[in-house]
């Protein structure tokens, strides 16, 4: 295991029975999980190569119960790891042996829907897809749509500022979020933002979004809901080379055309997804775009005509426009199933860097060279329109050394993203996966400022403490406590 965790606090481990006794009165009996077998279900998230058995797991049913548990843990110096559905690909919800996991899965109700003002207030444990399903009967939807939307919660979406295929036009979580109810480390409940499009004062909503459970636990959210377009249609466009496909993406965006979605797949990803979903993907091309536009029938036809004209210099070999809802659903089934389909043929790690779209051609070529240099394979499937890469570096966990090679290749890819003017993550967060690469993106002064902000909310570093910031160097600011230095 190449990613380190801080050693557990022996004093907390020794007091486990007393801590469990203190937690028991705060929630219902079935909401406190203490046996080893039951805790195993919470020892990892979607970064399954790393596992830690938590001290205990608590599943509160209200904001008040979350506050009570947080207050108890703060008073007793117990670390807390927040958990939504555990779909984090960066290890953001992996616990520690001396930490209590607070899961929000029981906080899954729709609290209020206001169609006139296009807002919806929900508990943070509701799934992403359930929000859209709850308003679909009135012709509305919630725009961010991660591939894990069937399972992932709004709490996790806020923590990682999640995106999705349709966020090219509609934005990521932060662009669709209006308000939050947050429980701070001492149990204080605060309301941030509200029903309005722009709240007065400091932008604490922006600060909380993407904070990865290090500033508080989100229990409720007020989100924007949007009226669905008159119609929408995806199309497939194939190319003879990765370079031509990448250049075409840059040309479309450079022309000022913003499709609803602009997704990229290379040949390995096409073959893997087609074998799983039977979506009708072309198998005789090296790369493919899924392009979706929306509007009236006339608007859709006009948009596709303009996109085809822009693509012509890049010699597209195949163009297939969905002619029915069934064909459209099949196209998206293949894309949304990419990670699971890849898991059928190999172990993999999914990196999540973001680059300027003008660099796609260069970066895609370099990704192939990097992965081939380690003797591994890669399948690229990502949000091309906003340069949010998801290379799936494949390996065999039963072959000694291959996992370490895959991690090293992933680190090189992320360094490449930073070199070309991009950043370490687009929507998966830092977690533990990119924690030790933070110094690639940020210098000492940058990290010092971030540590100061974190220290204001959690001076004892009890909230998700093993994540985001490198274990070494946490003492560059006085806000980092002794526990941070001891972990180095």
Coordinates of C-alpha atoms in Angstrom, one line a residue:
X1 CA 0.0 0.0 0.0
X2 CA 1.7 3.2 -1.1
X3 CA -0.7 5.7 0.4
X4 CA -0.1 6.2 4.1
X5 CA -2.6 6.7 6.9
X6 CA -1.8 8.3 10.2
X7 CA -1.4 5.8 13.1
X8 CA -4.5 5.5 15.2
X9 CA -4.7 7.2 18.6
X10 CA -4.0 4.5 21.1
X11 CA -5.9 6.4 23.8
X12 CA -9.1 6.5 21.7
X13 CA -8.8 2.8 21.0
X14 CA -8.4 2.1 24.7
X15 CA -11.6 4.1 25.4
X16 CA -13.7 2.4 22.7
X17 CA -16.2 0.8 25.1
X18 CA -16.8 4.1 26.9
X19 CA -17.2 6.0 23.6
X20 CA -19.8 3.5 22.4
X21 CA -21.7 3.8 25.6
X22 CA -21.7 7.5 25.2
X23 CA -23.0 7.3 21.6
X24 CA -25.7 4.8 22.4
X25 CA -28.3 7.2 23.9
X26 CA -27.9 9.7 21.0
X27 CA -29.5 7.6 18.3
X28 CA -31.9 4.7 17.8
X29 CA -30.5 1.3 18.7
X30 CA -30.3 0.1 15.1
X31 CA -28.4 3.3 14.1
X32 CA -25.3 2.5 16.1
X33 CA -23.1 -0.1 14.3
X34 CA -20.5 -1.7 16.5
X35 CA -19.8 -5.3 15.6
X36 CA -16.9 -6.1 13.4
X37 CA -18.9 -7.8 10.7
X38 CA -21.3 -4.9 10.3
X39 CA -18.5 -2.3 10.4
X40 CA -16.8 -4.1 7.5
X41 CA -19.5 -2.7 5.2
X42 CA -18.1 0.8 5.9
X43 CA -14.3 0.1 5.8
X44 CA -13.8 1.5 2.3
X45 CA -15.5 3.4 -0.6
X46 CA -15.1 3.0 -4.3
X47 CA -11.3 3.2 -3.9
X48 CA -11.4 -0.4 -2.7
X49 CA -7.7 -0.9 -2.7
X50 CA -7.5 0.8 0.7
X51 CA -9.5 -0.2 3.8
X52 CA -9.7 0.8 7.5
X53 CA -12.2 -0.6 10.0
X54 CA -13.9 2.3 11.8
X55 CA -14.2 2.6 15.5
X56 CA -18.0 2.7 15.1
X57 CA -20.6 3.8 12.6
X58 CA -23.6 6.1 13.4
X59 CA -26.6 6.5 11.1
X60 CA -28.5 9.5 12.4
X61 CA -32.1 10.2 11.4
X62 CA -32.2 14.0 11.8
X63 CA -30.0 17.1 11.9
X64 CA -30.4 17.2 15.7
X65 CA -29.0 13.6 16.0
X66 CA -26.0 14.5 13.8
X67 CA -25.4 17.6 16.0
X68 CA -25.6 15.5 19.2
X69 CA -23.1 12.9 17.8
X70 CA -20.8 15.7 16.6
X71 CA -20.9 17.4 20.0
X72 CA -20.1 14.2 21.8
X73 CA -17.2 13.4 19.5
X74 CA -15.8 16.9 19.8
X75 CA -16.0 16.8 23.6
X76 CA -14.2 13.4 23.7
X77 CA -11.6 14.1 21.0
X78 CA -12.9 11.5 18.6
X79 CA -12.3 11.9 14.9
X80 CA -15.3 11.8 12.5
X81 CA -15.5 10.7 8.9
X82 CA -18.7 11.8 7.0
X83 CA -20.1 9.3 4.6
X84 CA -22.8 9.5 1.9
X85 CA -23.2 6.4 -0.3
X86 CA -19.5 5.6 -0.3
X87 CA -19.1 6.1 -4.1
X88 CA -16.0 8.2 -3.8
X89 CA -13.3 7.2 -6.3
X90 CA -10.6 9.2 -4.4
X91 CA -11.0 7.5 -1.0
X92 CA -12.8 10.5 0.6
X93 CA -15.0 8.3 2.8
X94 CA -12.4 5.7 3.9
X95 CA -12.4 5.8 7.7
X96 CA -9.7 5.4 10.3
X97 CA -9.5 2.9 13.2
X98 CA -9.9 5.7 15.7
X99 CA -12.7 7.5 13.9
X100 CA -16.5 7.3 14.0
X101 CA -18.2 7.2 10.7
X102 CA -21.3 9.4 10.5
X103 CA -23.5 8.3 7.6
X104 CA -26.4 10.3 6.2
X105 CA -28.2 7.5 4.4
X106 CA -31.3 7.8 6.6
X107 CA -31.6 11.5 5.9
X108 CA -33.2 10.9 2.5
X109 CA -36.5 12.9 2.4
X110 CA -37.7 15.6 0.1
X111 CA -38.6 18.4 2.5
X112 CA -40.0 21.1 0.2
X113 CA -40.6 21.7 -3.5
X114 CA -41.2 25.2 -4.9
X115 CA -41.9 25.0 -8.7
X116 CA -42.7 28.7 -9.0
X117 CA -39.2 29.6 -7.8
X118 CA -37.5 26.5 -9.1
X119 CA -36.1 25.3 -5.8
X120 CA -36.2 22.1 -3.8
X121 CA -35.0 21.4 -0.2
X122 CA -33.9 17.9 0.5
X123 CA -32.1 16.0 3.1
X124 CA -28.5 15.3 2.3
X125 CA -28.8 11.5 2.1
X126 CA -31.2 11.5 -0.9
X127 CA -29.7 10.2 -4.1
X128 CA -28.8 12.4 -7.0
X129 CA -31.2 10.7 -9.3
X130 CA -34.1 10.7 -6.8
X131 CA -34.1 14.5 -6.9
X132 CA -34.9 14.5 -10.6
X133 CA -37.4 11.7 -10.2
X134 CA -39.3 13.6 -7.6
X135 CA -40.0 16.5 -9.9
X136 CA -40.1 14.8 -13.3
X137 CA -43.9 14.7 -13.3
X138 CA -43.9 18.5 -13.5
X139 CA -41.3 18.5 -16.3
X140 CA -38.4 19.6 -14.1
X141 CA -35.0 18.0 -13.3
X142 CA -31.8 18.5 -11.3
X143 CA -28.9 19.1 -13.7
X144 CA -25.7 17.6 -12.2
X145 CA -25.7 13.9 -13.2
X146 CA -22.6 11.9 -12.1
X147 CA -22.4 8.5 -13.6
X148 CA -23.0 7.2 -10.1
X149 CA -26.2 9.2 -9.8
X150 CA -28.3 6.1 -9.1
X151 CA -26.4 5.6 -5.8
X152 CA -24.5 8.8 -4.9
X153 CA -26.0 11.2 -2.4
X154 CA -26.4 15.0 -2.5
X155 CA -24.1 15.1 0.6
X156 CA -21.3 13.5 -1.4
X157 CA -22.0 15.7 -4.4
X158 CA -21.6 18.8 -2.3
X159 CA -18.5 17.4 -0.6
X160 CA -16.7 16.8 -3.9
X161 CA -18.5 19.4 -6.1
X162 CA -19.6 16.6 -8.4
X163 CA -20.4 17.2 -12.1
X164 CA -21.6 14.8 -14.8
X165 CA -22.1 14.5 -18.5
X166 CA -24.7 17.3 -18.7
X167 CA -22.8 19.8 -16.7
X168 CA -21.1 21.3 -19.8
X169 CA -24.2 23.4 -20.2
X170 CA -25.8 23.5 -16.8
X171 CA -22.8 23.5 -14.5
X172 CA -21.6 21.4 -11.6
X173 CA -23.0 21.1 -8.1
X174 CA -21.8 24.6 -7.0
X175 CA -23.8 26.1 -9.9
X176 CA -27.0 24.4 -8.9
X177 CA -26.8 24.8 -5.1
X178 CA -28.6 27.6 -3.2
X179 CA -28.4 26.7 0.5
X180 CA -27.1 24.2 3.0
X181 CA -27.7 23.1 6.6
X182 CA -24.4 22.2 8.1
X183 CA -23.4 20.7 11.5
X184 CA -20.1 22.1 12.6
X185 CA -17.5 20.1 14.6
X186 CA -18.9 21.3 18.0
X187 CA -22.5 20.4 17.1
X188 CA -23.5 23.9 16.1
X189 CA -26.1 23.9 13.3
X190 CA -25.7 26.7 10.8
X191 CA -27.9 27.7 7.8
X192 CA -25.9 28.9 4.7
X193 CA -27.6 30.6 1.7
X194 CA -31.3 29.9 1.2
X195 CA -33.9 30.1 -1.6
X196 CA -32.4 33.1 -3.3
X197 CA -30.0 32.9 -6.3
X198 CA -27.3 34.9 -4.5
X199 CA -27.1 35.2 -0.8
X200 CA -25.6 38.3 0.9
X201 CA -22.3 38.3 2.8
X202 CA -19.3 36.0 2.5
X203 CA -19.6 33.0 0.2
X204 CA -19.6 30.3 2.8
X205 CA -21.7 28.2 0.4
X206 CA -18.8 28.2 -2.1
X207 CA -16.4 27.4 0.7
X208 CA -18.4 24.4 1.9
X209 CA -18.9 23.0 -1.6
X210 CA -15.9 20.8 -2.4
X211 CA -14.6 20.8 1.2
X212 CA -14.7 17.0 1.4
X213 CA -16.2 16.8 4.9
X214 CA -13.4 18.8 6.6
X215 CA -15.4 21.8 7.6
X216 CA -18.7 20.2 8.7
X217 CA -21.4 17.7 7.9
X218 CA -24.1 18.7 5.4
X219 CA -27.6 17.5 6.5
X220 CA -29.9 19.5 4.2
X221 CA -29.5 21.2 0.8
X222 CA -31.6 23.6 -1.2
X223 CA -31.0 23.0 -4.9
X224 CA -32.1 24.6 -8.2
X225 CA -34.5 22.6 -10.3
X226 CA -34.8 23.4 -14.0
X227 CA -37.5 23.0 -16.6
X228 CA -36.6 20.2 -19.0
X229 CA -36.0 21.2 -22.6
X230 CA -38.6 20.6 -25.3
X231 CA -36.5 17.8 -26.7
X232 CA -32.9 16.3 -26.5
X233 CA -31.0 14.0 -28.8
X234 CA -27.6 12.4 -28.6
X235 CA -25.4 11.5 -31.5
X236 CA -22.2 9.4 -32.0
X237 CA -19.3 10.7 -34.0
X238 CA -16.3 8.5 -34.7
X239 CA -12.7 9.4 -35.7
X240 CA -9.7 7.6 -37.1
X241 CA -7.3 9.0 -34.5
X242 CA -7.3 10.2 -30.9
X243 CA -5.7 13.4 -32.1
X244 CA -8.4 14.3 -34.6
X245 CA -11.1 13.6 -32.0
X246 CA -9.4 15.8 -29.4
X247 CA -8.9 18.6 -31.9
X248 CA -12.5 18.4 -32.9
X249 CA -13.6 18.9 -29.3
X250 CA -11.5 22.0 -29.0
X251 CA -12.9 23.4 -32.3
X252 CA -16.5 22.9 -31.2
X253 CA -15.9 24.7 -27.9
X254 CA -13.8 27.3 -29.5
X255 CA -16.6 28.1 -32.0
X256 CA -18.8 29.0 -29.0
X257 CA -21.2 26.1 -29.3
X258 CA -22.1 24.5 -26.0
X259 CA -23.9 21.2 -26.4
X260 CA -25.7 19.8 -23.4
X261 CA -23.0 17.1 -23.3
X262 CA -19.8 16.4 -25.1
X263 CA -18.3 13.0 -24.0
X264 CA -15.2 11.3 -25.3
X265 CA -14.3 7.6 -25.5
X266 CA -11.2 6.0 -27.0
X267 CA -11.2 2.6 -28.7
X268 CA -10.6 0.5 -25.6
X269 CA -13.4 2.3 -23.8
X270 CA -15.7 1.9 -26.8
X271 CA -15.1 -1.8 -27.0
X272 CA -15.5 -2.4 -23.3
X273 CA -18.8 -0.4 -23.1
X274 CA -20.2 -1.9 -26.2
X275 CA -19.6 -5.4 -25.0
X276 CA -21.5 -4.5 -21.9
X277 CA -24.3 -2.2 -23.0
X278 CA -24.8 -3.1 -26.7
X279 CA -25.4 0.6 -27.4
X280 CA -24.5 0.5 -31.1
X281 CA -21.1 2.2 -30.7
X282 CA -18.9 2.0 -33.8
X283 CA -16.1 -0.5 -33.3
X284 CA -14.0 0.5 -36.3
X285 CA -12.9 3.9 -35.0
X286 CA -10.1 5.0 -32.7
X287 CA -12.1 7.5 -30.8
X288 CA -15.7 8.6 -30.5
X289 CA -17.7 11.6 -29.2
X290 CA -21.2 11.5 -27.7
X291 CA -22.7 14.9 -28.5
X292 CA -26.1 15.8 -27.1
X293 CA -28.1 18.9 -28.1
X294 CA -31.5 20.0 -27.0
X295 CA -34.4 22.3 -27.9
X296 CA -37.1 22.2 -30.5
X297 CA -36.7 19.9 -33.5
X298 CA -35.6 22.8 -35.6
X299 CA -33.0 23.9 -33.0
X300 CA -31.6 20.3 -32.7
X301 CA -31.2 19.9 -36.5
X302 CA -29.6 23.3 -36.7
X303 CA -27.1 22.6 -33.9
X304 CA -26.1 19.3 -35.4
X305 CA -25.6 20.9 -38.8
X306 CA -23.3 23.4 -37.3
X307 CA -21.4 20.8 -35.3
X308 CA -21.0 18.5 -38.4
X309 CA -19.6 21.5 -40.4
X310 CA -17.1 22.2 -37.6
X311 CA -16.1 18.6 -37.5
X312 CA -15.6 18.1 -41.2
X313 CA -11.8 19.2 -41.3
X314 CA -11.1 16.4 -38.7
X315 CA -12.5 13.7 -41.0
X316 CA -15.2 12.0 -38.9
X317 CA -15.8 8.5 -40.1
X318 CA -19.1 7.7 -38.5
X319 CA -22.1 9.8 -37.5
X320 CA -25.1 8.2 -35.9
X321 CA -28.0 10.4 -34.5
X322 CA -30.4 8.7 -32.1
X323 CA -33.8 8.2 -33.8
X324 CA -35.7 7.1 -30.8
X325 CA -35.8 7.3 -27.0
X326 CA -34.6 3.7 -26.9
X327 CA -31.5 4.5 -29.0
X328 CA -30.8 7.6 -26.9
X329 CA -31.1 5.5 -23.7
X330 CA -28.8 2.9 -25.1
X331 CA -26.1 5.5 -26.0
X332 CA -26.2 6.9 -22.4
X333 CA -26.3 3.5 -20.8
X334 CA -23.0 2.7 -22.4
X335 CA -21.4 5.9 -21.2
X336 CA -22.9 5.8 -17.7
X337 CA -21.8 2.1 -17.3
X338 CA -18.2 2.8 -18.3
X339 CA -16.6 2.3 -14.9
X340 CA -18.6 -0.8 -14.1
X341 CA -18.0 -2.3 -17.5
X342 CA -14.3 -1.7 -17.2
X343 CA -14.4 -3.5 -13.8
X344 CA -15.6 -6.6 -15.6
X345 CA -12.4 -6.9 -17.6
X346 CA -9.7 -5.6 -15.3
X347 CA -8.9 -3.9 -12.0
X348 CA -8.4 -0.1 -12.6
X349 CA -7.9 3.2 -11.0
X350 CA -9.8 6.2 -12.3
X351 CA -7.8 9.5 -12.3
X352 CA -9.7 12.8 -12.4
X353 CA -7.6 15.7 -13.8
X354 CA -8.9 18.7 -15.6
X355 CA -7.1 20.5 -18.5
X356 CA -7.8 23.4 -21.0
X357 CA -9.7 21.9 -23.9
X358 CA -7.1 23.3 -26.3
X359 CA -4.6 20.8 -24.8
X360 CA -6.7 17.7 -25.4
X361 CA -4.8 16.5 -28.4
X362 CA -1.4 16.8 -26.7
X363 CA -2.6 15.3 -23.4
X364 CA -4.4 12.3 -24.9
X365 CA -1.2 11.4 -26.8
X366 CA 0.9 11.8 -23.6
X367 CA -1.5 9.7 -21.5
X368 CA -1.1 6.8 -23.9
X369 CA 2.7 7.2 -23.8
X370 CA 2.8 7.4 -20.0
X371 CA 0.6 4.3 -19.5
X372 CA 2.4 2.3 -22.1
X373 CA 5.7 3.2 -20.4
X374 CA 4.5 1.3 -17.4
X375 CA 3.5 -1.7 -19.5
X376 CA -0.2 -1.2 -18.7
X377 CA -3.4 -0.3 -20.7
X378 CA -5.7 2.7 -20.4
X379 CA -9.3 3.4 -21.4
X380 CA -10.2 7.0 -21.7
X381 CA -13.8 8.1 -21.1
X382 CA -14.4 11.6 -19.9
X383 CA -16.3 14.9 -20.1
X384 CA -14.5 16.4 -23.1
X385 CA -16.4 19.6 -23.3
X386 CA -14.9 21.0 -20.0
X387 CA -11.6 19.1 -20.2
X388 CA -12.5 16.8 -17.2
X389 CA -10.4 13.7 -17.8
X390 CA -11.2 10.2 -16.5
X391 CA -8.4 7.8 -17.8
X392 CA -9.0 4.3 -16.4
X393 CA -5.6 2.8 -15.9
X394 CA -6.1 -1.0 -16.0
X395 CA -4.0 -3.5 -14.1
X396 CA -4.2 -7.0 -12.5
X397 CA -4.2 -6.8 -8.7
X398 CA -3.0 -10.4 -8.6
X399 CA 0.2 -9.6 -10.4
X400 CA 2.8 -8.2 -7.9
X401 CA 3.8 -4.6 -8.6
X402 CA 1.0 -3.8 -11.1
X403 CA -1.1 -1.8 -8.7
X404 CA 1.9 0.3 -7.8
X405 CA 2.6 0.8 -11.5
X406 CA -0.9 1.9 -12.0
X407 CA -0.8 4.4 -9.2
X408 CA 2.5 5.8 -10.5
X409 CA 1.1 6.2 -14.0
X410 CA -1.9 8.0 -12.5
X411 CA 0.3 10.4 -10.6
X412 CA 2.2 11.1 -13.8
X413 CA -1.0 11.8 -15.6
X414 CA -2.1 14.3 -12.9
X415 CA 1.3 16.0 -13.0
X416 CA 0.8 16.4 -16.8
X417 CA -2.6 18.0 -16.2
X418 CA -1.0 20.6 -13.9
X419 CA 1.9 21.2 -16.4
X420 CA -0.5 22.1 -19.2
X421 CA -2.4 24.6 -17.1
X422 CA -5.1 22.3 -15.6
X423 CA -5.6 21.0 -12.0
X424 CA -5.5 17.8 -10.0
X425 CA -9.3 17.1 -9.9
X426 CA -12.5 18.1 -11.6
X427 CA -15.2 16.3 -9.5
X428 CA -13.8 13.3 -7.6
X429 CA -12.1 15.4 -5.0
X430 CA -8.6 14.9 -3.5
X431 CA -9.3 12.4 -0.7
X432 CA -6.3 10.2 -0.2
X433 CA -5.7 9.5 -3.9
X434 CA -4.3 13.0 -4.8
X435 CA -3.4 14.1 -1.3
X436 CA 0.3 13.7 -1.7
X437 CA 0.2 15.5 -5.1
X438 CA -1.2 18.7 -3.6
X439 CA 2.3 20.2 -3.5
X440 CA 2.4 19.8 -7.3
X441 CA -0.6 22.1 -7.7
X442 CA 0.0 24.5 -4.7
X443 CA 3.1 26.1 -3.3
X444 CA 3.7 26.6 0.5
X445 CA 1.8 29.9 0.7
X446 CA -1.2 28.4 -1.0
X447 CA -1.3 25.4 1.3
X448 CA -0.8 27.7 4.3
X449 CA -3.8 29.7 3.5
X450 CA -6.0 26.6 3.0
X451 CA -4.8 25.2 6.3
X452 CA -5.7 28.4 8.1
X453 CA -9.2 28.2 6.8
X454 CA -9.5 24.6 7.8
X455 CA -8.2 25.4 11.2
X456 CA -10.9 28.0 11.8
X457 CA -13.6 25.4 11.4
X458 CA -11.8 22.4 13.0
X459 CA -8.8 23.5 15.1
X460 CA -8.2 20.0 16.5
X461 CA -8.4 18.3 13.1
X462 CA -11.1 15.9 14.0
X463 CA -13.0 16.0 10.7
X464 CA -11.8 13.6 8.0
X465 CA -8.2 14.3 9.1
X466 CA -6.3 11.9 6.8
X467 CA -7.6 13.5 3.6
X468 CA -6.8 16.3 1.2
X469 CA -3.6 17.7 2.8
X470 CA -0.3 15.9 2.7
X471 CA 0.6 14.3 6.1
X472 CA 4.0 15.8 6.0
X473 CA 4.1 19.6 6.3
X474 CA 0.8 20.1 8.1
X475 CA 2.7 22.2 10.7
X476 CA 3.5 25.0 8.2
X477 CA 0.8 26.9 10.0
X478 CA -0.1 27.2 13.7
X479 CA -3.6 26.1 13.0
X480 CA -2.4 22.5 12.4
X481 CA -2.5 20.7 15.7
X482 CA 0.0 18.2 17.2
X483 CA -1.9 15.3 15.7
X484 CA -1.1 16.6 12.2
X485 CA 2.6 16.8 13.0
X486 CA 2.7 13.4 14.7
X487 CA 1.2 11.9 11.5
X488 CA 4.0 13.2 9.4

